[in-house]
Every structure is written in structure tokens, then in C-alpha cells.
Amino acid sequence: MEKSNDSGAKKPKRLTSVVWNHFERVRKADICYAVCVHCNKRLSGSSNSGTTHLRNHLMRCLKRSNFDVSQLLAAKRRKKDNTISLANISFDEGQRKEEYVKPTIIKFEPEHKKDDIINFGSSKFDQERSQHDLARMIILHGYPLSLVEQVGFKVFVKNLQPLFEFMPNGAVEVSCIEIYRREKEKVYDMINRLQGRINLSIEMWSSTENYSYLCLSAHYIDEEWTLQKKILNFVTLDSLHTEDLLPEVIIKCLNEWDIDGKLFALTLDDCSINDDITLRIKERVSERRPFLSTRQLLDIRSAAHLINSIAQDAMEALQEVIQKIRESIRYVRSSQVVQAKFNEIAQHATINTQKVLFLDFPVQWKSTYLMLETAVEYRSAFSLFQDHDPSYSSTLSDEEWEWATSVTGYLKLLVEITNVFSGNKFPTANIYFPEICDAHIQLIDWCRSSDSFLSPMALKMKAKFDKYWGKCSLALALAAVLDPRFKMKLVEYYYSLIYGSTALERIKEVSDGIKELFNAYSICSTMIDQGSALPGSSLPSTSCSSRDRLKGFDRFLHETSQSQSMTSDLDKYLEEPIFPRNSDFNILNWWKVHMPRYPILSMMARDVLGTPMSTLAPELAFTTGGRVLDSSRSSLNPDTREALICTQDWLRNESGDLNPSPIHSALPLLIE
């Protein structure tokens, strides 16, 4: 009987998991234990308990002996999904061919040595590389340096990789500075290899602590005809940096990057900046560019800032009416009873709109426009409502409703224009001319109004617009002419509407301006052909080491050759039919394809189309305030602040991630 029981008993289950290579199974009475061979700790070894608890213990236990746990990780993954292999996870692009193991390669940073590769299948943990990747993550996503001291982050990392040793804020900051220096060398080499010229935008920032900052960004079209933007400097201005010293700060940055001789255009925020600042910069830059006059170094002011400023002027003039409309909406929405009574009146007044009355967000002028637009549609209901509710006191006169209607119509145009400007992350310069001309024509009509309210408001806005137009109209027109869908025809169309009988004179100014600029590029092209241009530059050399007595002859030779029968790129381009307009037209791709046909004109088009006609980020297009740096960045020392902001921009461009990071307090920290 006893023997029969022994023969009928189940055989012990074979231990197949690799985890049992590190445990000894011991049975005492009816209880089965698993004893760790490394630390002799005893855990449950019952077959019903599985092996997860053993594997977890082993991960913690092996931390002390630095034992390779890759087999355990691999076995756990195979059990979960035997179709997925993480044999080689790398943050490197510069791997050798034999090191590339599919299917999962995560690219993060180029040009690292083979020893730097983290391979969960064969390599041990690399503390130095992990610290480097942590610093890059902090820069790329705009995390505060104090992230490494936050408890939640430490718990997460320790559970993920117990071997990781945390470093203090200071060590993270040092790693970030090292990454900045390496990336800066790459950007410097890339910019100085460019065949085209550099356009510089200069933006003013502030912080809640009332500090001021200067942000300098390079804009250019690369060899693949892709519009690029890179932040070069983010300078902290102290109280000693008065407006008179700004040119010296800017010139110092230009010298640091060695691009003062490649500069084509300067774009500043608005027309309120002293003209002496740009003049001093232009004179300094022209010393390195004798073939281009200060007139040909374009002085641009931000179009988006102009539209924003004019919109605020309109709302400021209408402020009392806007406040009455806010109070009216607030009263209607004060209770369900009042709201129901107003809706009933609106229905009887046959107001057929699906829009709902709402209060605006004053720091976003687009929301004020939308509030006004909706209120104007309910005008008749508000007029009747005062007869049905004696408590309603914020009534508007018919004249005030007319003012609101007129201003709302103009604000609609400004919203549409701003949407065009902000609809593209990096818009080319050709899109601005028709939009600015539409605003110009509307302002002219307003100024002719006999209304005592609209006319003074329009004259104030027109004065601001005229100052911008005087500085930027030629640059805007040049970019439009270099659009093959428009050429000179668009200039002729709009100038006839704007200038009337004097249009021909203005059109000739544009024609002469583009010819003058083209002739300068032709001379530069001649110098390049003769081998006297700077390497990697379309500009002639200005080195003082050797004096060229025949530079004047080069100009004479070019000018006299124009009388010959040979047709220039510009003449050929303007004489040919315009390209049909279509919605998916890509102007940069068009010029890339037509480079062989217009070799000199395409050089000019590359620089003109890459000129930033606006410096306002899309996220700030409708704000009434300025750019405000968040508190986590403003609290850093100036060198670290500049390093983090510049490197974040470079890494995002490299990775293709151009979305702003949510690290702002008052306004977004987005320098695109």
C-alpha cells in the first residue's frame, strides 16, 4: 500500500527559469524554500509562488555584487512577448555597421564611440553616459536643474536602474555647460560653411523680476533650401546696458560667431527702437562688406508687432464701449432667469446665430475681437432688453454700436492677417507684402471717414503704420517680386490702389531697388569666380592683409557688361510668364529646382526669402504683453541661462521637435 503511494506520487516539477541558477531549492517538512546563493536569504520556493519575487530579490541582491542581470531581463521580456527583442538600445547615430542590431534602435546623439553604447544585452551599466543623457534630457525638455533632487524622480530612477548614482545640481549644471560648448562648436562650423548669408533677428525679453534680456537668432536658408532658425545668444542686460550700449552688445555677439561679414538683414521688434542703434550696427557691418552699401543691409521691423500694436490702438480707442459690452454680457449671464429672458428676446428679434455670449480674456486681443463680434450680432436683442429689464443699465447708444461694428470689422482683418503670419512656424518673407498692403488700404479708407470717432483713431494708427511702411516697404516688395506667382505684377496692383496717380514712381523705386541689389550679387558672383571671395561665402573678401587696387575695375567691368546683349538672370526671370497660383505651392522648392536657370538671382532669393519679417512667436501673436521668461530660468546665472536656452533650441532643431516646452509662468518660454 505504501509502495503504491510512492509510485503514484507526482514527480517534482523541473525548474526551467534562469532565476534558479541563483537559488537553491530546499524542502523542510511540507514547506519549500528558495535560498539565494549570494546572500543566503530564504524566500518562498513553492511552485504556486512563481518566480517573480525571486527575480525581484535577485535584482536588488545583485546590485551589491554588480552581477550581470541581462539574462534575467531578457528572460522576463521573452516571457511577456517572445516577438520583441531589445538586444541593442542605443542613443547614438554614429554607430558602425556591424554594431547595428535590429529591431529597436533609439537615436539620440550622433558621433559617440562604441564604448558609449548602452547595450542591455551585453554591456554593464554606464554611470557617466547616463549622467550625460540626463543632462541632455533636462536641456531638451526644459526641466529645472532641481529635477535631480526631487523625491519622485529619485524613486523612479532607482526602481528603473538601482546602480545609478545621483549627482547634485552643480554637477548637472556642469554637464549642461559641457554639452552647450560641444553643440556651439557644431553650430559655429555649420554657420560659417553656409554659402548664403545670415539674417539676424533681435528680440527683447523680460522677467517677473524686471530683468531684461536680448535674444539674437540667425535665420537662413540652407543648402537644401530649408528655412532654418538658430538662437545664437541670450544675453542678460544689467542696469549698465543702456540703449546706447546695445549696438556694442550686438556687435560683440556678431564677432563671437564671426558672421558680421555675412549679415544680410537685421530684424527688430518694432519701430520704437532708436534708429541710431541699427545705423551703428550697419556701419560696422559695412566695413566688412564694401560691395554692399548700408542701404542694402536691410533694416526690418516685425510685421506681427505692428499688427498687434495697431489692434491694441483700436481697442484702446473703443475701451469705454468694450467695457459696457463686458458689463452687459456679465449681467445677462448673472443668472439663469436673466439669461432665459435675454434668449427669449433674441428669439423674437429673429437673431439667427449659434454663437454664445462670453467674456473676453483681456491679455489676448483676439478673444476681445471674438467677444465684440458676438455682441454685435446680438445688438438688436440688447437694444430691446433694456425695455424689459429695468435693472439692466449698461446700455449702448446706436452711435456706440456703430463704432463697435466698424472696429470689429477692422479687427477681423487684423486677426486674419495675424493668422497668416502665425500659421507657419518659419514663414518665408514673400507672404507678408499682400497682407500688409490690405491693412494699408483699409487704414487709408478709415482716415477718409468723417466720423469724429473713427477718423482720429485711424490717423493715429496710420502714423504708426507709415513709420513701419517707410522702413520695410521695399524689403516687403522685393520678397513679393521673388515669388514667381507674382513678380512685379503684385507690386503694380497694390501700389495703384495705395498711391493712385503717383503709383508709377513708387513702382520704379521697387524696380530700381531690386536691380541695385541684383547688381551687387552679380559683382559678388564675379569675385567668387575669380577666387577672391571668402571660403564658404557669397561675399567678397575684405581682408586688409593684401590691397587689391583693381576692385573698382571689377565694378566697372560688371556695369559696362550690362549694356551687352546678354540677358541677366533678373531680366530673364521678370520677362517669363508668372507661375500659376495654387494652394500647395512651395516657393523654396521652386527656387531649388530653378537654381541652374537663375544661378545669381537664386543666391539673392535665398537671402531675401530667408529674411524674418516678423519676430513674434505664433504662441504670442495675439498677446498684449511681451515675452516673459519663466522664473526657473530667470533665477539661473547668466551663463547657465544662455547655455540652456541656446542648447535647447539647437537640440530641438536637430531632433525635429519644435514644440514649445510647458515651463512658462506668465508667458511661454518659446524662442523658436
mmCIF file of C-alpha atoms in Angstrom, residues 92-95 109-113 116 186:
data_model
loop_
_atom_site.group_PDB
_atom_site.id
_atom_site.type_symbol
_atom_site.label_atom_id
_atom_site.label_comp_id
_atom_site.label_asym_id
_atom_site.label_seq_id
_atom_site.Cartn_x
_atom_site.Cartn_y
_atom_site.Cartn_z
ATOM 1 C CA ASP A 92 23.782 57.062 -30.931
ATOM 2 C CA GLU A 93 23.645 57.742 -34.614
ATOM 3 C CA GLY A 94 27.354 57.282 -35.296
ATOM 4 C CA GLN A 95 27.452 53.501 -34.895
ATOM 5 C CA GLU A 109 23.028 61.878 -30.168
ATOM 6 C CA PRO A 110 25.431 61.486 -33.075
ATOM 7 C CA GLU A 111 29.138 60.706 -33.091
ATOM 8 C CA HIS A 112 29.740 58.705 -29.951
ATOM 9 C CA LYS A 113 32.269 55.985 -29.540
ATOM 10 C CA ASP A 116 29.497 54.671 -25.030
ATOM 11 C CA LYS A 186 28.913 72.340 -34.295
#
